Amino acid sequence: MYYANYLKFAERARTDMLRDMGIIQSQLCNELDVLFVVRRVEMDLIKPARLDDELTICTVIEQLRAASLTMSQTIHSIEQRLTTILVEIVCVDNRFRPKKLPEVIRNKLGGSQ
């Protein structure tokens, strides 16, 4: 599999995880003037995925800061770990200026300040 596709799958998994936590990104933008943007990505490609492999993506919030969060993700096939990804996501307003995570979002993400 082409390496950039791992990043696409990871993005979908992060979006699904947030949605499962009750965080809908389009609502954040419209109601709270909050956007999540990727600031940094580290990816280790361990083994390639093959055509028709069933993939599982595990996403964990590693660190929650005032205006950012770091997530680790692992992509597995049934038999083995294929990729590890570390993503730093920052919270910005609609002008792309840093913005503190709203308390309601922080609480859903499992942190408080």
Short mmCIF file of C-alpha atoms in Angstrom, two decimals:
data_model
loop_
_atom_site.label_atom_id
_atom_site.label_comp_id
_atom_site.label_asym_id
_atom_site.label_seq_id
_atom_site.Cartn_x
_atom_site.Cartn_y
_atom_site.Cartn_z
CA MET A 1 0.00 0.00 0.00
CA TYR A 2 1.22 3.50 -0.82
CA TYR A 3 2.46 5.17 2.38
CA ALA A 4 0.16 8.22 2.15
CA ASN A 5 -2.87 5.94 2.34
CA TYR A 6 -1.95 5.06 5.93
CA LEU A 7 -2.35 8.74 6.78
CA LYS A 8 -5.77 8.82 5.11
CA PHE A 9 -6.93 5.80 7.10
CA ALA A 10 -5.56 7.31 10.31
CA GLU A 11 -7.41 10.59 9.66
CA ARG A 12 -10.69 8.72 9.21
CA ALA A 13 -10.08 6.75 12.40
CA ARG A 14 -9.42 9.95 14.39
CA THR A 15 -12.58 11.55 13.01
CA ASP A 16 -14.62 8.44 13.86
CA MET A 17 -13.18 8.32 17.38
CA LEU A 18 -14.05 11.98 17.98
CA ARG A 19 -17.55 11.42 16.59
CA ASP A 20 -18.01 8.44 18.93
CA MET A 21 -17.06 10.79 21.80
CA GLY A 22 -19.75 13.26 20.71
CA ILE A 23 -17.33 15.68 19.04
CA ILE A 24 -18.57 16.56 15.55
CA GLN A 25 -15.97 18.68 13.83
CA SER A 26 -18.41 20.57 11.58
CA GLN A 27 -20.41 21.56 14.67
CA LEU A 28 -17.24 22.72 16.41
CA CYS A 29 -16.53 25.04 13.52
CA ASN A 30 -20.08 26.41 13.28
CA GLU A 31 -20.97 26.64 16.97
CA LEU A 32 -17.68 27.21 18.81
CA ASP A 33 -15.38 28.67 16.11
CA VAL A 34 -12.98 25.77 16.68
CA LEU A 35 -11.03 23.81 14.09
CA PHE A 36 -8.64 20.92 14.63
CA VAL A 37 -5.61 20.99 12.33
CA VAL A 38 -2.66 18.65 12.14
CA ARG A 39 0.56 20.37 13.13
CA ARG A 40 2.95 17.44 13.12
CA VAL A 41 3.01 13.78 12.09
CA GLU A 42 5.58 11.06 12.79
CA MET A 43 5.05 7.76 11.02
CA ASP A 44 7.01 4.53 11.22
CA LEU A 45 6.28 2.06 8.44
CA ILE A 46 7.04 -1.36 9.84
CA LYS A 47 5.55 -3.75 7.28
CA PRO A 48 3.43 -3.20 4.18
CA ALA A 49 -0.27 -3.89 4.02
CA ARG A 50 -1.35 -6.18 1.22
CA LEU A 51 -4.33 -6.09 -1.09
CA ASP A 52 -7.46 -7.27 0.74
CA ASP A 53 -5.83 -7.07 4.19
CA GLU A 54 -8.36 -6.28 6.89
CA LEU A 55 -6.90 -3.38 8.86
CA THR A 56 -7.60 -2.25 12.42
CA ILE A 57 -6.62 1.18 13.69
CA CYS A 58 -6.18 1.86 17.39
CA THR A 59 -6.20 5.54 18.43
CA VAL A 60 -5.20 6.80 21.87
CA ILE A 61 -5.07 10.35 23.22
CA GLU A 62 -1.58 10.56 24.69
CA GLN A 63 -1.46 14.18 25.79
CA LEU A 64 -3.98 16.98 26.20
CA ARG A 65 -2.73 20.56 26.45
CA ALA A 66 -4.46 23.94 26.57
CA ALA A 67 -4.70 24.29 22.78
CA SER A 68 -3.47 20.96 21.42
CA LEU A 69 -3.61 17.22 21.77
CA THR A 70 -1.33 14.39 20.76
CA MET A 71 -2.69 11.06 19.55
CA SER A 72 -0.89 7.82 18.89
CA GLN A 73 -2.25 5.42 16.31
CA THR A 74 -1.29 1.92 15.33
CA ILE A 75 -2.45 0.18 12.19
CA HIS A 76 -2.60 -3.60 12.35
CA SER A 77 -3.47 -6.37 9.97
CA ILE A 78 -4.94 -9.48 11.51
CA GLU A 79 -1.48 -10.90 12.05
CA GLN A 80 0.84 -7.98 12.77
CA ARG A 81 1.47 -4.30 13.46
CA LEU A 82 2.10 -2.44 10.22
CA THR A 83 2.45 1.22 11.11
CA THR A 84 2.73 3.52 14.11
CA ILE A 85 1.73 7.17 13.84
CA LEU A 86 2.05 10.05 16.29
CA VAL A 87 -0.07 13.11 15.47
CA GLU A 88 -0.07 16.53 17.12
CA ILE A 89 -3.34 18.38 16.55
CA VAL A 90 -3.80 22.04 17.39
CA CYS A 91 -6.98 23.93 18.10
CA VAL A 92 -7.42 27.11 16.05
CA ASP A 93 -10.17 29.60 15.26
CA ASN A 94 -11.52 30.25 11.76
CA ARG A 95 -8.59 32.61 11.10
CA PHE A 96 -6.20 29.79 12.00
CA ARG A 97 -5.00 31.48 15.18
CA PRO A 98 -4.33 29.23 18.19
CA LYS A 99 -7.36 28.86 20.43
CA LYS A 100 -7.74 27.21 23.82
CA LEU A 101 -9.76 24.00 23.74
CA PRO A 102 -13.27 24.79 24.99
CA GLU A 103 -13.99 23.16 28.35
CA VAL A 104 -16.88 21.13 26.89
CA ILE A 105 -14.48 19.56 24.37
CA ARG A 106 -11.73 19.08 26.96
CA ASN A 107 -14.19 17.18 29.18
CA LYS A 108 -15.24 14.90 26.31
CA LEU A 109 -11.59 14.20 25.55
CA GLY A 110 -11.07 13.11 29.13
CA GLY A 111 -9.23 16.05 30.63
CA SER A 112 -9.95 19.06 32.76
CA GLN A 113 -8.01 22.16 33.60
#
